[in-house]
PDB file of C-alpha atoms in Angstrom:
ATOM      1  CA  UNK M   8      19.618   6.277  -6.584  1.00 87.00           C
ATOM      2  CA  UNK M   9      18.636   7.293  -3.170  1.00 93.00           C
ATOM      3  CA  UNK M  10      20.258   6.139  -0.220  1.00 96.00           C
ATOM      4  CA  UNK M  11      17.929   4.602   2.869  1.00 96.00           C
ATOM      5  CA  UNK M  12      19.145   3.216   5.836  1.00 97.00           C
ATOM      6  CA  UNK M  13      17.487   2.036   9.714  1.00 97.00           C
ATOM      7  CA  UNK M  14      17.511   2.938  13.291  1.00 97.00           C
ATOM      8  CA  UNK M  15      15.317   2.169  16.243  1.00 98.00           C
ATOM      9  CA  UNK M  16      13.731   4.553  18.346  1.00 97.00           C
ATOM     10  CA  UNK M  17      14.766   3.078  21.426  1.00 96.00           C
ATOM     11  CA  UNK M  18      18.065   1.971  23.048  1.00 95.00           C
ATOM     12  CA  UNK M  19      18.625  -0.864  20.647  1.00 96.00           C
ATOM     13  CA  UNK M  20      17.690  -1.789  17.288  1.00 95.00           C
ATOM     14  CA  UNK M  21      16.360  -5.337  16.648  1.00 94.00           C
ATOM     15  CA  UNK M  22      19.404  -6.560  15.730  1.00 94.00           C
ATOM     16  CA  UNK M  23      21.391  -5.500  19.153  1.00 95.00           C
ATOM     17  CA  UNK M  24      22.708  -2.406  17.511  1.00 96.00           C
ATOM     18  CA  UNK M  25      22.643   1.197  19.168  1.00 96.00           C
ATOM     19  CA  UNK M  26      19.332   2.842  18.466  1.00 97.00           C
ATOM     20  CA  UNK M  27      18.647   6.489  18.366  1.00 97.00           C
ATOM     21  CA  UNK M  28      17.244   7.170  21.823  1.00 96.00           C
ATOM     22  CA  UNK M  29      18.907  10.296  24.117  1.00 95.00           C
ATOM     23  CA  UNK M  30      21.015  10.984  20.822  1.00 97.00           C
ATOM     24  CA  UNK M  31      17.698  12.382  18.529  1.00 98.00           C
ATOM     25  CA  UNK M  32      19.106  15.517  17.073  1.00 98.00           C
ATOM     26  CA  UNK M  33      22.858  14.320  17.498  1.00 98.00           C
ATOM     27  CA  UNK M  34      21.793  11.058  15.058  1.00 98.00           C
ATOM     28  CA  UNK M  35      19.466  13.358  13.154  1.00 98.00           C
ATOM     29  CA  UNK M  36      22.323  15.662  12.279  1.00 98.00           C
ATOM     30  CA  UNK M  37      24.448  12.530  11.256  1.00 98.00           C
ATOM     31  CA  UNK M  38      21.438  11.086   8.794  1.00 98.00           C
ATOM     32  CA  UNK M  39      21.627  14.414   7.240  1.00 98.00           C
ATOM     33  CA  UNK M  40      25.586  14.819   7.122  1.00 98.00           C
ATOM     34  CA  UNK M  41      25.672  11.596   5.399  1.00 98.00           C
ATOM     35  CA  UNK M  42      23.111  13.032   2.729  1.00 98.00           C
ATOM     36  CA  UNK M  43      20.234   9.883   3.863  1.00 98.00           C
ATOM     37  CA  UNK M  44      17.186  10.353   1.797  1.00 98.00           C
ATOM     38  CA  UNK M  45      14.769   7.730   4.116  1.00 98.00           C
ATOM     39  CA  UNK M  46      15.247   6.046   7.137  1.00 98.00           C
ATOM     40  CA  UNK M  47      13.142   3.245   8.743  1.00 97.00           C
ATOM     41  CA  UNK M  48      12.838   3.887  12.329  1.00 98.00           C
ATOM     42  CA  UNK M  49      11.726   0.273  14.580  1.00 96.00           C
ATOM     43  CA  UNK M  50      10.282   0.613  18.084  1.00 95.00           C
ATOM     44  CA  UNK M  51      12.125  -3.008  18.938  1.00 93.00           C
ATOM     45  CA  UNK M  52      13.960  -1.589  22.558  1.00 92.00           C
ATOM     46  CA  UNK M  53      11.034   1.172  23.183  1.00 94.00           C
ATOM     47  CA  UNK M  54       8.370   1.614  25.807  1.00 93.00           C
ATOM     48  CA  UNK M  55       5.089   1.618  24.125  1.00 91.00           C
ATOM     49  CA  UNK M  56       4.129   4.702  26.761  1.00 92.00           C
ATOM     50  CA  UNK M  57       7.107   6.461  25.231  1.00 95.00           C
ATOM     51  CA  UNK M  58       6.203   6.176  21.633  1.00 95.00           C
ATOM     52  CA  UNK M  59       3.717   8.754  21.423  1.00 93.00           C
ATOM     53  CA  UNK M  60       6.342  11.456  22.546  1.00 96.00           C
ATOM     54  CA  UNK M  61       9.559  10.096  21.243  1.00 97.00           C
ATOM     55  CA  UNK M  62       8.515   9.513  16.995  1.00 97.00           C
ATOM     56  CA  UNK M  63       6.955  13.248  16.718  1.00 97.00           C
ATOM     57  CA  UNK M  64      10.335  14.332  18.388  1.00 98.00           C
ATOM     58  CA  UNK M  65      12.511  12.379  16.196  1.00 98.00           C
ATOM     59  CA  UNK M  66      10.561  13.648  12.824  1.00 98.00           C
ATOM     60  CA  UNK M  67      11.163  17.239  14.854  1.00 98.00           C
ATOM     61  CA  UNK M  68      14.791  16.608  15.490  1.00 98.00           C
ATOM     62  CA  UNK M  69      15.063  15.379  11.305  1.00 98.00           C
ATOM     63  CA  UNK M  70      13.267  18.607  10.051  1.00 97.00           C
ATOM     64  CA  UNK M  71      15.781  20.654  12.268  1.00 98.00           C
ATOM     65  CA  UNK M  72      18.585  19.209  10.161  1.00 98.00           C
ATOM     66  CA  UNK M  73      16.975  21.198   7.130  1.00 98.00           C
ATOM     67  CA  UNK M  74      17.620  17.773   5.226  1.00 98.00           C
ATOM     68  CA  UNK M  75      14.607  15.961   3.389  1.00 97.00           C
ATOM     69  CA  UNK M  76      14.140  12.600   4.542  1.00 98.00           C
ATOM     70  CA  UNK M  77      11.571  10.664   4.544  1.00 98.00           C
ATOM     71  CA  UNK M  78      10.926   9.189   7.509  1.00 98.00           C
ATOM     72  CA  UNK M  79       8.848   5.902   8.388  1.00 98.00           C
ATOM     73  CA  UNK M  80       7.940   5.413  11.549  1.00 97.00           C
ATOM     74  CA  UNK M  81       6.894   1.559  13.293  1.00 95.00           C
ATOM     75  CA  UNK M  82       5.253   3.057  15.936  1.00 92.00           C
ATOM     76  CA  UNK M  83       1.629   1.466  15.177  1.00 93.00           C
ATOM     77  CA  UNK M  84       3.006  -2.119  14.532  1.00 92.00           C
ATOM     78  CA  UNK M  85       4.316  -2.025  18.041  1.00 92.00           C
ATOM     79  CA  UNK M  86       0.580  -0.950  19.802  1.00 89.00           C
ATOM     80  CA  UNK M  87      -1.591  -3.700  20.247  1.00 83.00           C
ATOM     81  CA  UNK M  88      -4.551  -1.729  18.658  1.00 86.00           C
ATOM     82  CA  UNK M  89      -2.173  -0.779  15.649  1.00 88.00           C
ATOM     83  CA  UNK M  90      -3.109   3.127  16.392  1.00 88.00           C
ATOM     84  CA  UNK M  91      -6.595   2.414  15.580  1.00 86.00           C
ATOM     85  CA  UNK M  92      -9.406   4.171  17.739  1.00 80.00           C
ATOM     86  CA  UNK M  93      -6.808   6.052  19.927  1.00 73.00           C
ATOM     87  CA  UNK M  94      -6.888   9.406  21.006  1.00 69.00           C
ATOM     88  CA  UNK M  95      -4.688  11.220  18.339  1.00 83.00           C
ATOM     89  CA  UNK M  96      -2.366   8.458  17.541  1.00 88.00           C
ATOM     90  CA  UNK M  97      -3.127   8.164  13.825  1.00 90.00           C
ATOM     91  CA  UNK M  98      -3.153  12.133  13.832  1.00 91.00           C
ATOM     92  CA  UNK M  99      -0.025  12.430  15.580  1.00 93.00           C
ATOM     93  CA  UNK M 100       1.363   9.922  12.417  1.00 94.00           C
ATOM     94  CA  UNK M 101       0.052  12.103   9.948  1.00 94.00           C
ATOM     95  CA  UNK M 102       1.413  15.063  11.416  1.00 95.00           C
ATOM     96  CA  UNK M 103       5.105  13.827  12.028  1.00 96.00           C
ATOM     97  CA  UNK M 104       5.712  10.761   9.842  1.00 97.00           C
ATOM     98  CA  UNK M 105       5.493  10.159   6.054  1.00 98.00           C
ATOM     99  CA  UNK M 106       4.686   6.751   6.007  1.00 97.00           C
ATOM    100  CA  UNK M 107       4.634   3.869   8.756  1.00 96.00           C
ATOM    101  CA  UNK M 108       4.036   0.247   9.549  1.00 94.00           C
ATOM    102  CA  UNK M 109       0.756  -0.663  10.647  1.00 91.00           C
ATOM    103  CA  UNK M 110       0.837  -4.558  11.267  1.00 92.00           C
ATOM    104  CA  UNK M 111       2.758  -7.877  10.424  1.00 92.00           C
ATOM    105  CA  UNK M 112       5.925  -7.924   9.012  1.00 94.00           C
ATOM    106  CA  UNK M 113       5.366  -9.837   5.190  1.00 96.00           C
ATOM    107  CA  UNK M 114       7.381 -13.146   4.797  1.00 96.00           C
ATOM    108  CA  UNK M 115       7.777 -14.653   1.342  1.00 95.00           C
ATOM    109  CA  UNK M 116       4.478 -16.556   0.917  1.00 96.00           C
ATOM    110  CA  UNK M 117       1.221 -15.846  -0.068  1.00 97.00           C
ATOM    111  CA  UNK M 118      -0.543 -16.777   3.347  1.00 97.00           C
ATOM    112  CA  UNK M 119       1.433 -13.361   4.576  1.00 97.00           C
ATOM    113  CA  UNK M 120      -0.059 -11.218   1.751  1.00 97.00           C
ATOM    114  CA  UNK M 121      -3.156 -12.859   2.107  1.00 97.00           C
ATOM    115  CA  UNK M 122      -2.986 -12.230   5.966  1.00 97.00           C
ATOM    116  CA  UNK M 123      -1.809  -8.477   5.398  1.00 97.00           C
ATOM    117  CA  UNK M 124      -4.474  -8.128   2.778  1.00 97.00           C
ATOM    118  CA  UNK M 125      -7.192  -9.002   4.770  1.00 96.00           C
ATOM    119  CA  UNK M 126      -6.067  -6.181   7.424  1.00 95.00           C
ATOM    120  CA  UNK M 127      -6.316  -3.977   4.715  1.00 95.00           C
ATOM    121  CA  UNK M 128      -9.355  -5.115   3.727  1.00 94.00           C
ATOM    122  CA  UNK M 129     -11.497  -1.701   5.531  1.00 92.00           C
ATOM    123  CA  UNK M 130     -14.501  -1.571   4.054  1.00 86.00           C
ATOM    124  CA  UNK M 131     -15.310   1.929   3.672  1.00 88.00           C
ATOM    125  CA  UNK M 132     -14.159   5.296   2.964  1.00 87.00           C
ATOM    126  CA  UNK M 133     -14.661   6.585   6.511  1.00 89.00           C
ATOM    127  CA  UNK M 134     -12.258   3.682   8.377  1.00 91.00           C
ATOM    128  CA  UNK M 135      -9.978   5.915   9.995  1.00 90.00           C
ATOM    129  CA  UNK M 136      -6.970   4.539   8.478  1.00 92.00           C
ATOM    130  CA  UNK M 137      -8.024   4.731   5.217  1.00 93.00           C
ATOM    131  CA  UNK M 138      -8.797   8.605   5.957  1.00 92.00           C
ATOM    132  CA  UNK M 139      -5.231   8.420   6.937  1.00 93.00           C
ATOM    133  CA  UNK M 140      -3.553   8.211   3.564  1.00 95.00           C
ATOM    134  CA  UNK M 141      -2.617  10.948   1.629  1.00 95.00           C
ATOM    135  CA  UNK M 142      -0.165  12.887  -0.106  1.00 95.00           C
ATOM    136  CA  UNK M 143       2.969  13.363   2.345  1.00 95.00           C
ATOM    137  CA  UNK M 144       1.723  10.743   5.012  1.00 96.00           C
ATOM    138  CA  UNK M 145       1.090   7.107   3.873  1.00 96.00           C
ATOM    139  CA  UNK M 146      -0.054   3.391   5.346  1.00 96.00           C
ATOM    140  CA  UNK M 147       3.212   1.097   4.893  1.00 97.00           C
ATOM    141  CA  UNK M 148       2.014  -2.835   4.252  1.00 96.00           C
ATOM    142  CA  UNK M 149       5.227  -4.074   4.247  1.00 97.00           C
ATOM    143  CA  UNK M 150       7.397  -4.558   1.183  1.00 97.00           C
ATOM    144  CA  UNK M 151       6.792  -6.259  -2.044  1.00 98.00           C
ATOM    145  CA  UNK M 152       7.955  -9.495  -3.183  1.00 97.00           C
ATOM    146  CA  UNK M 153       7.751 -10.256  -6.636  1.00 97.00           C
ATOM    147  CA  UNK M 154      11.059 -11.112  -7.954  1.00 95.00           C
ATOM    148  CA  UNK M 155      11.191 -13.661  -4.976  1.00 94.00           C
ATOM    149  CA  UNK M 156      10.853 -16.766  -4.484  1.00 93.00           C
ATOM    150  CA  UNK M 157       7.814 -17.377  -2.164  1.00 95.00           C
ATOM    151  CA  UNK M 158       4.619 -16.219  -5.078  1.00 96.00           C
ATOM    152  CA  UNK M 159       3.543 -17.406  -8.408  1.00 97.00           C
ATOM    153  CA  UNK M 160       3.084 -14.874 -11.262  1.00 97.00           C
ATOM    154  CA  UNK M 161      -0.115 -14.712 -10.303  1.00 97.00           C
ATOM    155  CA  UNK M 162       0.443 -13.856  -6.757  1.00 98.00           C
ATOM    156  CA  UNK M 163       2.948 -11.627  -7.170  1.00 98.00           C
ATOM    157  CA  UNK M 164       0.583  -9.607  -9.601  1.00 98.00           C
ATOM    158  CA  UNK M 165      -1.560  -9.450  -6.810  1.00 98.00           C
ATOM    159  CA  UNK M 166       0.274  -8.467  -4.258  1.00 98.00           C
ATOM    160  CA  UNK M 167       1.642  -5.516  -6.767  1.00 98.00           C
ATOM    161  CA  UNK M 168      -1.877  -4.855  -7.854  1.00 98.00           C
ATOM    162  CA  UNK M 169      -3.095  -4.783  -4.457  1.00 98.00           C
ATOM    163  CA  UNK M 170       0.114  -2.386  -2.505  1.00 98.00           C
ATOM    164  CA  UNK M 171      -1.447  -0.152  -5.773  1.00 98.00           C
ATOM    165  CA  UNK M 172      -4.770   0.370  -4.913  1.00 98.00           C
ATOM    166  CA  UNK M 173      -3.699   0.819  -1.337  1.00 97.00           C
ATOM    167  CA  UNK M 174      -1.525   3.679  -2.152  1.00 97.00           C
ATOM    168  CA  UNK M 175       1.528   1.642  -0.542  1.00 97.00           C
ATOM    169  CA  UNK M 176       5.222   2.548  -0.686  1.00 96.00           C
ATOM    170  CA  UNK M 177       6.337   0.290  -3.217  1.00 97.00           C
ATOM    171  CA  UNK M 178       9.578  -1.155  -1.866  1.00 95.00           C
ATOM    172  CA  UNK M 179      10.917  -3.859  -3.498  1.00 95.00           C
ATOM    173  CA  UNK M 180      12.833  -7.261  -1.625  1.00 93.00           C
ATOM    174  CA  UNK M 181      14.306  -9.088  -4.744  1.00 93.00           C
ATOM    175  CA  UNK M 182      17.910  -9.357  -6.247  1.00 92.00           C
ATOM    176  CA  UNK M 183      17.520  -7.201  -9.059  1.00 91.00           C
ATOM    177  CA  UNK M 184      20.471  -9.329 -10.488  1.00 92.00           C
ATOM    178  CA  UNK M 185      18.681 -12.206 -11.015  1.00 92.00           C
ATOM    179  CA  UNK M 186      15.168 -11.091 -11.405  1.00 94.00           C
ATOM    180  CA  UNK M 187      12.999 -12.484 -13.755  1.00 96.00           C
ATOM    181  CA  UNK M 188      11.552 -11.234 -16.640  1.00 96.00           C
ATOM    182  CA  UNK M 189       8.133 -11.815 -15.686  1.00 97.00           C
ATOM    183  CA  UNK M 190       9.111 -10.318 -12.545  1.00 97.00           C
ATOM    184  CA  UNK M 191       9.716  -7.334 -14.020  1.00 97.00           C
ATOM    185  CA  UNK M 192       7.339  -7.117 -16.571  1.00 97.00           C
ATOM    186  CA  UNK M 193       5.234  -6.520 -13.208  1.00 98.00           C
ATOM    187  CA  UNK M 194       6.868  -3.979 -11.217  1.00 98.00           C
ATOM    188  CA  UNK M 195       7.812  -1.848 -14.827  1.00 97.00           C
ATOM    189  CA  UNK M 196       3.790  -1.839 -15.064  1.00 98.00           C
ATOM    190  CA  UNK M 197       3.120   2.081 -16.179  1.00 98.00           C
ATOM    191  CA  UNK M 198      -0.287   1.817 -15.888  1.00 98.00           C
ATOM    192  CA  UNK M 199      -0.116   0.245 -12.627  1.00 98.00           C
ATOM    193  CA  UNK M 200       2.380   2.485 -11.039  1.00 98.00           C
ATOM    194  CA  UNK M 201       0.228   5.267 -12.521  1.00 98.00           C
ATOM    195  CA  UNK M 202      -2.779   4.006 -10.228  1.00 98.00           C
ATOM    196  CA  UNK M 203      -0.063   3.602  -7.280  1.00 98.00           C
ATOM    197  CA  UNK M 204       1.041   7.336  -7.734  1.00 98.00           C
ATOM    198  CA  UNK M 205      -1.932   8.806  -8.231  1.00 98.00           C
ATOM    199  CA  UNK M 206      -2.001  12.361  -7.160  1.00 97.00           C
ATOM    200  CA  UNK M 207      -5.549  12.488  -5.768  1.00 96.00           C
ATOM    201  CA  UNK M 208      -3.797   9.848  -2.593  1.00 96.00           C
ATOM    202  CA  UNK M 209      -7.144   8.347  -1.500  1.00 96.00           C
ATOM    203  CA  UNK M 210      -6.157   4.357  -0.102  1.00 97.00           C
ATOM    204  CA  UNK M 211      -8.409   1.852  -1.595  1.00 97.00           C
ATOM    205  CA  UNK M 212     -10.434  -0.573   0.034  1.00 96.00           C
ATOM    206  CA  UNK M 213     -12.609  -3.817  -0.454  1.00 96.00           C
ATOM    207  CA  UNK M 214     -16.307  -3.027  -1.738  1.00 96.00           C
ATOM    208  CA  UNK M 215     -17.809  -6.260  -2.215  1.00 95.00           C
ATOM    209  CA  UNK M 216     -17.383 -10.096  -1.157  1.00 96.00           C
ATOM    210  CA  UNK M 217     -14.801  -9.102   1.322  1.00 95.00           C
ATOM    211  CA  UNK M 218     -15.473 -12.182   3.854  1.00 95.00           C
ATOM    212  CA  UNK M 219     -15.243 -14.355   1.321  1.00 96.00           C
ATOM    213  CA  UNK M 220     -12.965 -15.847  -1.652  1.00 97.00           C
ATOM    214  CA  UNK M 221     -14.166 -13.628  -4.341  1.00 98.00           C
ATOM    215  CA  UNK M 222     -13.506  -9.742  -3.998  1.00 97.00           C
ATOM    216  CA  UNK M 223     -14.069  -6.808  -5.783  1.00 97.00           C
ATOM    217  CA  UNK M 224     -11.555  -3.829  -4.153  1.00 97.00           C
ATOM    218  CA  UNK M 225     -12.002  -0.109  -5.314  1.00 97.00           C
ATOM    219  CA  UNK M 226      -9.889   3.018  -5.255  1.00 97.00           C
ATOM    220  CA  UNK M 227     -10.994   6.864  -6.703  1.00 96.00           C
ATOM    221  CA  UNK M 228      -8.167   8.307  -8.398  1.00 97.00           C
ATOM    222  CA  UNK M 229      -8.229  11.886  -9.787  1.00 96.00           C
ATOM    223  CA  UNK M 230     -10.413  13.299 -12.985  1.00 95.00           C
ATOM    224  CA  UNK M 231     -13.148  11.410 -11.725  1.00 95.00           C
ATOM    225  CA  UNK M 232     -11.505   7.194 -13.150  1.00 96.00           C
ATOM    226  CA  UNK M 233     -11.798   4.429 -10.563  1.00 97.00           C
ATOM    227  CA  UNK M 234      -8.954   1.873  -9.856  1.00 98.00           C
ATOM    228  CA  UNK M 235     -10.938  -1.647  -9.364  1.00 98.00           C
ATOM    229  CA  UNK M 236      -9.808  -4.790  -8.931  1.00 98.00           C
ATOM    230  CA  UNK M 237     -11.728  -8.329  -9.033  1.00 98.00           C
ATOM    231  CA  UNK M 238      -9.753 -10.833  -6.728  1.00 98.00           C
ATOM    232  CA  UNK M 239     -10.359 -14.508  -6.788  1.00 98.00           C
ATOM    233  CA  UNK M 240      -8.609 -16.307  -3.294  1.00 97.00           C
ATOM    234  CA  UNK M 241      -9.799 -19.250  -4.195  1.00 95.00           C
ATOM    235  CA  UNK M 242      -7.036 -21.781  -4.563  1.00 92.00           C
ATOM    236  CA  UNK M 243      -9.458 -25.022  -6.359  1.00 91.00           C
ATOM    237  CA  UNK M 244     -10.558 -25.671  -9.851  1.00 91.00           C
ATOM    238  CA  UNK M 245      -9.675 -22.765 -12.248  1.00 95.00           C
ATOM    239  CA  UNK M 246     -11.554 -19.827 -11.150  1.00 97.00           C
ATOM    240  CA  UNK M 247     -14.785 -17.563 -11.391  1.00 97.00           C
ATOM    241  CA  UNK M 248     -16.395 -15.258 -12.807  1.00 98.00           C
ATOM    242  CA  UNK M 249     -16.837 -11.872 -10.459  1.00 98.00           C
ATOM    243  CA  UNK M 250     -19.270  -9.001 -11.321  1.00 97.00           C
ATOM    244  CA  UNK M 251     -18.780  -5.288 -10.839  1.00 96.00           C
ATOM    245  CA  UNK M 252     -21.872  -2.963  -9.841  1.00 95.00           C
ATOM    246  CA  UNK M 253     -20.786   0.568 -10.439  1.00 92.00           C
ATOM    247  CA  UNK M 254     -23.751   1.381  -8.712  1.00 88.00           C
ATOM    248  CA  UNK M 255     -22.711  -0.134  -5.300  1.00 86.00           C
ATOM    249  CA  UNK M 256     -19.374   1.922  -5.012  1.00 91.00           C
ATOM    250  CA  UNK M 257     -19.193   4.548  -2.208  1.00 89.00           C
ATOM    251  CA  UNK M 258     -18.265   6.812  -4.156  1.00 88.00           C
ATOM    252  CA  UNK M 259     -19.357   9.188  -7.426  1.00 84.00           C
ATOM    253  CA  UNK M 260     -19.244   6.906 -10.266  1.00 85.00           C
ATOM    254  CA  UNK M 261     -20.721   6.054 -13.659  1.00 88.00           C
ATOM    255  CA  UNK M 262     -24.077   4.290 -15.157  1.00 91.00           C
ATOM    256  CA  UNK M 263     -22.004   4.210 -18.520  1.00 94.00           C
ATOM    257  CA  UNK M 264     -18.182   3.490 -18.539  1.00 95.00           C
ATOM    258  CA  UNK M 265     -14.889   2.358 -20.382  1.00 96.00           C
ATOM    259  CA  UNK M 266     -13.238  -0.460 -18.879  1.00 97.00           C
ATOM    260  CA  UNK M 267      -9.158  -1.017 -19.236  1.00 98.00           C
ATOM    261  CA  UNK M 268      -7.098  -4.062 -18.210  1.00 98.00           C
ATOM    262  CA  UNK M 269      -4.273  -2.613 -17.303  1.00 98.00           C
ATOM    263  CA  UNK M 270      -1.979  -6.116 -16.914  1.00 98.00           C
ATOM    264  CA  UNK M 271      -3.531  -7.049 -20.284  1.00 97.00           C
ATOM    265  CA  UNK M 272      -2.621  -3.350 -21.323  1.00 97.00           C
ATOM    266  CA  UNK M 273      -6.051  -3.476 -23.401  1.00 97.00           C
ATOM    267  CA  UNK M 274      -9.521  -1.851 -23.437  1.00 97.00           C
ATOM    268  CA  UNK M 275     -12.511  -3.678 -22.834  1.00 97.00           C
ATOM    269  CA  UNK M 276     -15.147  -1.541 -23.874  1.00 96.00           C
ATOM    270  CA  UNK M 277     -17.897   0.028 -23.244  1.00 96.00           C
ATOM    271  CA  UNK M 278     -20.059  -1.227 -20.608  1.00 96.00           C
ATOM    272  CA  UNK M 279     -23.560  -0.457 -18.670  1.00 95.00           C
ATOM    273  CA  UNK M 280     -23.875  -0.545 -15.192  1.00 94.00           C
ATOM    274  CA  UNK M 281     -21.780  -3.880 -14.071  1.00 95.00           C
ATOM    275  CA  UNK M 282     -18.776  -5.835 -15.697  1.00 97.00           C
ATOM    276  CA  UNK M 283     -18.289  -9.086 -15.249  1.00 98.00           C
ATOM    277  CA  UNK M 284     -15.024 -10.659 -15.761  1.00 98.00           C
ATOM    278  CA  UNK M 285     -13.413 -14.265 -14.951  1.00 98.00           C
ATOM    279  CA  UNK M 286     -10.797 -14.699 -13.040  1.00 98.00           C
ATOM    280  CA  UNK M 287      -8.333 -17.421 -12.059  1.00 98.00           C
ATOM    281  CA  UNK M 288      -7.358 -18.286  -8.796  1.00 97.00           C
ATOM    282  CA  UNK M 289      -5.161 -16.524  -6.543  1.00 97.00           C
ATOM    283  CA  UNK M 290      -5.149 -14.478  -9.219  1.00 98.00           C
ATOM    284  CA  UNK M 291      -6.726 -10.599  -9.790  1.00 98.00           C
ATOM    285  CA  UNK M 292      -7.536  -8.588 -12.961  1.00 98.00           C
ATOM    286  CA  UNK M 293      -6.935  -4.922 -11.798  1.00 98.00           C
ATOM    287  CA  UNK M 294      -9.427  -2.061 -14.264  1.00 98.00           C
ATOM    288  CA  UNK M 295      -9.641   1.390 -14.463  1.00 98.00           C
ATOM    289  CA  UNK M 296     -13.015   2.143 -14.978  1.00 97.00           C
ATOM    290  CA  UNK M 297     -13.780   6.090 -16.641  1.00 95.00           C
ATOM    291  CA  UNK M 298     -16.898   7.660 -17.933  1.00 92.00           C
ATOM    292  CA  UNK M 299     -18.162   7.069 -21.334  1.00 90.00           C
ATOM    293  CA  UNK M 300     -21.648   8.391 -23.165  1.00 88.00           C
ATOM    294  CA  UNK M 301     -24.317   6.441 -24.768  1.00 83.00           C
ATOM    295  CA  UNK M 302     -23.157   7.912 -27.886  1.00 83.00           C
ATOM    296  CA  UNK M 303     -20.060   6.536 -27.374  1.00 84.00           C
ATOM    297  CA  UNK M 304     -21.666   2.812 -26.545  1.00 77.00           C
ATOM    298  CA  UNK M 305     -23.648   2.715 -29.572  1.00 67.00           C
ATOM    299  CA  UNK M 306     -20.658   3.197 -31.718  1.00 60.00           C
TER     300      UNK M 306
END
């Protein structure tokens, strides 16, 4: 087990509590005396001016202790441009923070993952928070709730699916004494965690239909496979069918490739050029696409 706990940057945490600031490498030294292996650090009773100097000398004060923590850092969540298109913000993040909060806190319902998801939406490889992920320095979304109470199977296979592909921390909110097995059936999900961990680090983004109900979202992972995952948002009838084009990703891909389901835990086949699967609604079917040969698609 590894033991996390919180603080706030400022003079008070949200709560009321004493927060960290005038006391960094005093409460830094206790985090590490107490053996802490992460700590969440909110901006609640901070001045936004302040930020920018006080996180990199809190993640300073941590790395003096000689401790490893990990430290996650709120400071974006509390600008209101989220760090985006400021001068060395998201820089400064990746620098002195491993991971950090970007935007909403999630509640347990699927109009907050949908409303998270569609921040994460991006577009493109080149969106400077996507460039912002990588090994050592990730973009938090909030934790995940399957195991709760506020999704259906469905939607918590999304939201599990989706934290994935966007190279999330994958913290989880439930009661692991009364979880579900269905519940856990998700978050126990190899192949998924697999895509999650990848060592390659790139975030994934949305690649086609993303202003609408029916999404394709797209992730390179390392040795060349692709994460991709067809989302249907819709929420009448029973769903849709949604078509890949390999040839439209952003990225180096294939005209020939093998297709996995990796809820369904099966292979599809072989397939040229585009895939088309159905999909239910509020519901995804997440793929990892990798190179095959025609000799391989005539067999």
């Amino acid at each position: 087990l590894k033991f996390g706990t919180y603080g706030d940057i400022g003079s008070k945490t949200c709560q009321g509590l004493a927060g960290f600031h005038d006391h960094f490498e005093e409460d830094a030294q206790t985090l590490a005396d107490w053996k802490v292996d992460y700590i969440k650090v909110d901006g609640c009773n901070e001045n936004q001016e302040d930020m920018a100097r006080d996180y990199p000398a809190f993640g300073a004060a941590l790395n003096k202790t000689g401790r490893p923590i990990v430290y996650s850092c709120s400071w974006p969540a509390y600008m209101p441009h989220n760090c985006e298109k400021t001068d060395g913000c998201m820089k400064s993040l990746i620098q002195h923070c491993n991971l950090w909060r970007n935007f909403d806190d999630v509640a347990d319902s699927w109009d907050s993952v949908k409303s998270i998801t569609n921040f994460w939406k991006r577009l493109n490889s080149s969106d400077e928070m996507v460039q912002s992920a990588g090994p050592g320095h990730w973009n938090d979304p909030d934790m995940l709730l399957v195991g709760g109470f506020g999704l259906s199977v469905s939607e918590a296979q999304s939201q599990f699916a989706l934290w994935s592909l966007f190279a999330a921390p994958l913290f989880m909110s439930n009661d692991l004494r009364d979880i579900s097995q269905e519940a856990r059936d998700i978050l126990q999900n190899r192949e998924v965690i697999a895509v999650n961990q990848d060592p390659l680090g790139k975030q994934g983004f949305c690649v086609a239909g993303c202003d609408g109900n029916l999404r394709v979202w797209a992730r390179p992972l390392a040795g060349g496979d692709i994460a991709v995952i067809f989302q249907n948002l819709g929420f009448a009838g029973d769903g849709d069918s949604i078509t890949l084009t390999t040839s439209t990703l952003p990225f180096e891909t294939f005209r020939i490739f093998k297709a996995r389901d990796l809820f369904a835990k099966k292979d599809l086949g072989i397939f040229r050029e585009e895939l088309t699967l159905y999909v239910h609604v509020s519901s995804v079917r997440m793929i990892r696409i990798s190179g095959a040969t025609e000799q391989q698609m005539v067999v």
